[in-house]
Amino acid sequence: MDEAFAPAVESNIPWAAVLGNHDQQSTLSREDVMKYIVCMKNTLSTVKPAGVQKIEGFGNYNVEVAGVHGSSSQNKSVLNLYFLDSGDYSKDPNISGYDWIKPSQKSWFLRSSRAVRVDIIFCRTEKRG
């Protein structure tokens, strides 16, 4: 993992990662992989979203990107990146192959994105005065 993430770490800029279907092919659990990534230099990655008690997978989170320093949007979210752990292999005996995004992840995403949309609508309304 150190070699895979070296360009991001060495760039000295914030970066983020999420687990995909092939990331279980090691001796570490998915949770341990994310815990390792979270401890790396300059990462914005998290193991699970803040305030969420139960969600499937590891590395489900949102990174809000603010506007350029010195601009009118410097303290406002102008871009939201959502990271969702897609699991490893299907645990459903009727479905072979790789896993997928689960209902708990979808619910978290919908709640989170609705909250951001409300903030954006409020900011636009506020600007018009």
Backbone as numpy.savetxt, mean C-alpha at the origin, in Angstrom:
# Nx Ny Nz CAx CAy CAz Cx Cy Cz
16.56 -9.90 -0.95 15.74 -8.71 -0.95 16.60 -7.46 -0.95
17.71 -7.52 -0.26 18.58 -6.34 -0.22 19.02 -5.95 -1.62
19.38 -6.93 -2.43 19.81 -6.63 -3.80 18.65 -6.13 -4.65
17.48 -6.72 -4.48 16.32 -6.31 -5.28 15.93 -4.86 -4.99
16.01 -4.46 -3.73 15.59 -3.11 -3.36 16.74 -2.12 -3.31
17.96 -2.54 -3.59 19.14 -1.67 -3.50 18.98 -0.37 -4.30
18.51 -0.39 -5.54 18.37 0.88 -6.27 17.45 1.87 -5.56
16.35 1.38 -5.01 15.42 2.26 -4.30 16.07 2.80 -3.03
16.70 1.93 -2.26 17.32 2.33 -1.00 18.45 3.32 -1.26
19.30 3.02 -2.24 20.46 3.86 -2.52 20.09 5.21 -3.13
18.87 5.34 -3.66 18.45 6.60 -4.26 18.20 7.68 -3.22
18.02 7.25 -1.95 17.72 8.18 -0.86 16.43 8.97 -1.06
15.50 8.40 -1.79 14.18 9.00 -1.91 13.16 8.01 -1.35
12.02 8.47 -0.89 11.01 7.55 -0.36 10.55 6.56 -1.43
10.30 5.33 -1.02 9.84 4.30 -1.93 8.88 3.37 -1.19
8.15 2.57 -1.94 7.18 1.66 -1.34 7.15 0.36 -2.13
6.75 -0.71 -1.47 6.66 -2.02 -2.11 5.43 -2.74 -1.61
4.97 -3.69 -2.39 3.84 -4.54 -2.02 4.14 -5.96 -2.47
3.54 -6.92 -1.80 3.77 -8.32 -2.15 2.86 -8.74 -3.30
3.40 -9.60 -4.13 2.64 -10.18 -5.24 2.58 -11.69 -5.09
2.01 -12.35 -6.08 1.81 -13.79 -6.01 3.10 -14.60 -5.87
4.19 -14.14 -6.43 5.43 -14.91 -6.41 6.30 -14.66 -5.19
5.90 -13.76 -4.32 6.74 -13.38 -3.19 6.71 -14.36 -2.03
5.99 -15.43 -2.16 5.94 -16.44 -1.11 6.97 -17.55 -1.36
7.68 -17.46 -2.43 8.58 -18.53 -2.81 9.94 -18.38 -2.14
9.90 -18.33 -0.80 11.12 -18.26 -0.01 10.86 -18.92 1.33
11.82 -18.87 2.22 11.66 -19.47 3.54 10.96 -18.52 4.52
10.83 -17.25 4.17 10.14 -16.28 5.01 8.64 -16.31 4.74
7.84 -16.06 5.76 6.40 -15.93 5.57 6.13 -14.59 4.90
4.94 -14.40 4.39 4.57 -13.12 3.77 4.65 -11.99 4.80
4.22 -12.27 6.01 4.30 -11.26 7.06 5.75 -10.88 7.35
6.63 -11.87 7.42 8.04 -11.58 7.68 8.70 -10.80 6.54
8.30 -11.09 5.31 8.83 -10.34 4.17 8.45 -8.87 4.30
7.18 -8.60 4.61 6.76 -7.20 4.76 7.42 -6.54 5.96
7.57 -7.27 7.05 8.24 -6.70 8.23 9.68 -6.32 7.89
10.34 -7.11 7.06 11.71 -6.81 6.64 11.72 -5.54 5.78
10.80 -5.48 4.82 10.72 -4.33 3.92 10.46 -3.05 4.71
9.57 -3.12 5.69 9.20 -1.95 6.49 10.40 -1.38 7.24
11.37 -2.22 7.56 12.55 -1.76 8.30 13.66 -1.22 7.39
13.47 -1.28 6.09 14.51 -0.81 5.18 14.52 0.72 5.10
15.66 1.26 4.71 15.87 2.71 4.65 14.92 3.37 3.63
14.30 4.47 4.06 13.45 5.33 3.22 12.16 4.70 2.73
11.78 3.53 3.26 10.56 2.91 2.78 9.33 3.57 3.40
8.27 3.66 2.64 6.97 4.14 3.11 6.03 2.95 3.34
6.52 1.77 3.10 5.72 0.56 3.21 5.26 0.32 4.64
4.10 -0.30 4.78 3.59 -0.69 6.09 3.02 -2.11 6.00
2.97 -2.77 7.13 2.48 -4.15 7.16 0.96 -4.19 6.99
0.25 -3.26 7.63 -1.20 -3.18 7.47 -1.64 -1.74 7.67
-2.83 -1.40 7.16 -3.29 -0.01 7.28 -3.53 0.39 8.74
-3.24 1.63 9.06 -3.47 2.14 10.42 -4.94 2.06 10.77
-5.22 1.63 11.99 -6.58 1.58 12.48 -7.42 0.41 11.99
-6.83 -0.48 11.21 -7.58 -1.62 10.69 -7.22 -2.86 11.52
-8.23 -3.45 12.12 -8.01 -4.62 12.97 -7.85 -5.91 12.16
-8.72 -6.11 11.18 -8.68 -7.37 10.43 -8.71 -7.09 8.94
-7.66 -7.53 8.28 -7.57 -7.45 6.82 -6.66 -8.59 6.37
-7.02 -9.22 5.30 -6.21 -10.34 4.81 -4.98 -9.81 4.08
-3.90 -10.55 4.21 -2.67 -10.18 3.54 -1.80 -9.25 4.37
-0.63 -8.98 3.83 0.35 -8.12 4.50 0.88 -7.13 3.47
0.89 -5.87 3.83 1.34 -4.85 2.90 0.19 -4.17 2.20
-0.98 -4.16 2.82 -2.11 -3.39 2.30 -2.02 -2.01 2.94
-1.88 -0.98 2.14 -1.78 0.38 2.67 -1.94 1.40 1.57
-2.03 2.65 1.97 -2.22 3.77 1.08 -1.12 4.78 1.32
-0.55 5.30 0.26 0.44 6.38 0.38 -0.13 7.60 -0.32
-0.31 8.66 0.45 -0.79 9.91 -0.12 0.42 10.77 -0.49
0.40 11.28 -1.70 1.49 12.12 -2.19 0.99 13.56 -2.23
1.71 14.44 -1.55 1.32 15.85 -1.50 1.89 16.60 -2.69
1.36 17.78 -2.91 1.83 18.64 -4.00 3.25 19.13 -3.77
3.80 19.76 -4.77 5.17 20.25 -4.75 5.34 21.32 -3.67
6.46 21.25 -2.95 6.77 22.23 -1.92 6.74 23.63 -2.51
6.06 24.53 -1.83 5.95 25.91 -2.29 4.73 26.17 -3.15
4.02 25.11 -3.55 2.81 25.29 -4.36 1.59 25.37 -3.46
0.45 25.74 -4.03 -0.78 25.83 -3.24 -1.27 24.45 -2.79
-0.74 23.40 -3.37 -1.16 22.04 -3.00 -0.11 21.30 -2.17
0.87 22.03 -1.62 1.97 21.37 -0.91 1.51 20.56 0.30
0.43 20.93 0.93 -0.05 20.18 2.10 -1.32 19.40 1.80
-1.61 19.21 0.53 -2.81 18.48 0.12 -2.42 17.24 -0.66
-3.24 16.23 -0.53 -3.02 14.99 -1.27 -3.39 15.21 -2.74
-2.43 15.00 -3.63 -2.70 15.13 -5.06 -2.68 13.78 -5.77
-2.19 12.76 -5.08 -2.11 11.41 -5.64 -2.18 10.41 -4.50
-2.97 9.38 -4.68 -3.09 8.33 -3.68 -2.72 7.01 -4.31
-1.73 6.36 -3.76 -1.30 5.06 -4.25 -1.80 3.99 -3.28
-2.53 3.03 -3.79 -3.06 1.95 -2.97 -2.28 0.68 -3.27
-1.83 0.03 -2.20 -1.05 -1.20 -2.31 -1.88 -2.32 -1.69
-2.06 -3.41 -2.43 -2.85 -4.54 -1.96 -2.08 -5.84 -2.19
-1.95 -6.63 -1.14 -1.28 -7.92 -1.21 -2.19 -8.90 -1.95
-1.73 -9.40 -3.08 -2.55 -10.30 -3.89 -2.46 -11.76 -3.45
-1.78 -12.03 -2.35 -1.71 -13.40 -1.86 -0.71 -14.24 -2.62
-0.65 -15.52 -2.29 0.27 -16.40 -3.01 -0.50 -17.41 -3.86
-0.85 -18.56 -3.30 -1.58 -19.56 -4.05 -3.00 -19.71 -3.50
-3.92 -20.05 -4.36 -5.31 -20.24 -3.96 -5.40 -21.32 -2.89
-6.19 -21.02 -1.88 -6.45 -22.01 -0.83 -7.81 -22.66 -1.04
-8.51 -22.26 -2.08 -9.80 -22.84 -2.44 -9.54 -24.09 -3.28
-9.95 -25.27 -2.81 -9.67 -26.51 -3.55 -10.31 -26.54 -4.94
-11.30 -25.69 -5.18 -11.98 -25.66 -6.48 -11.31 -24.72 -7.49
-10.35 -23.94 -7.00 -9.67 -22.97 -7.88 -8.17 -23.18 -7.76
-7.55 -23.55 -8.85 -6.09 -23.75 -8.83 -5.39 -22.45 -9.23
-4.11 -22.40 -8.96 -3.32 -21.24 -9.37 -3.13 -20.24 -8.26
-2.94 -19.00 -8.68 -2.62 -17.94 -7.74 -3.86 -17.39 -7.02
-3.60 -16.75 -5.90 -4.62 -16.16 -5.04 -5.10 -14.83 -5.64
-5.90 -14.09 -4.90 -6.52 -12.87 -5.40 -6.79 -11.91 -4.24
-7.23 -10.71 -4.59 -7.62 -9.71 -3.59 -8.88 -10.22 -2.88
-8.89 -10.10 -1.57 -9.97 -10.64 -0.74 -11.01 -9.56 -0.38
-12.22 -9.99 0.04 -13.27 -9.03 0.41 -12.85 -8.03 1.49
-12.06 -8.45 2.48 -11.64 -7.50 3.53 -10.74 -6.41 2.94
-9.94 -6.75 1.94 -9.09 -5.76 1.29 -9.93 -4.80 0.45
-10.90 -5.37 -0.26 -11.78 -4.53 -1.08 -12.55 -3.55 -0.20
-13.07 -4.02 0.94 -13.81 -3.15 1.86 -12.92 -2.02 2.37
-11.69 -2.36 2.76 -10.76 -1.33 3.24 -10.49 -0.31 2.14
-10.24 -0.78 0.92 -9.98 0.11 -0.21 -11.16 1.05 -0.45
-12.37 0.49 -0.46 -13.55 1.32 -0.70 -13.72 2.37 0.39
-13.56 1.98 1.65 -13.66 2.94 2.75 -12.59 4.03 2.63
-11.38 3.62 2.37 -10.26 4.57 2.26 -10.43 5.52 1.10
-10.79 4.99 -0.06 -10.93 5.85 -1.24 -12.12 6.78 -1.11
-13.20 6.35 -0.47 -14.34 7.25 -0.24 -13.93 8.40 0.67
-13.14 8.11 1.69 -12.69 9.16 2.61 -11.84 10.18 1.86
-10.98 9.73 0.97 -10.14 10.64 0.19 -11.01 11.46 -0.74
-12.00 10.85 -1.37 -12.89 11.57 -2.28 -13.65 12.66 -1.54
-14.09 12.39 -0.32 -14.78 13.39 0.48 -13.85 14.56 0.75
-12.59 14.26 1.11 -11.61 15.33 1.35 -11.39 16.17 0.10
-11.30 15.54 -1.04 -11.07 16.26 -2.30 -12.27 17.15 -2.61
-13.46 16.62 -2.47 -14.66 17.40 -2.73 -14.72 18.59 -1.78
-14.41 18.37 -0.50 -14.42 19.44 0.48 -13.41 20.52 0.10
-12.22 20.12 -0.29 -11.19 21.10 -0.67 -11.63 21.92 -1.87
-12.26 21.30 -2.84 -12.73 22.05 -4.02 -13.82 23.02 -3.62
-14.74 22.58 -2.80 -15.82 23.45 -2.34 -15.25 24.62 -1.54
-14.30 24.31 -0.68 -13.68 25.32 0.17 -12.99 26.39 -0.68
-12.33 25.99 -1.76 -11.63 26.93 -2.62 -12.58 27.93 -3.28
-13.76 27.43 -3.67 -14.71 28.29 -4.36 -15.30 29.34 -3.40
-15.28 29.02 -2.12 -15.70 29.96 -1.11 -17.18 30.04 -0.96
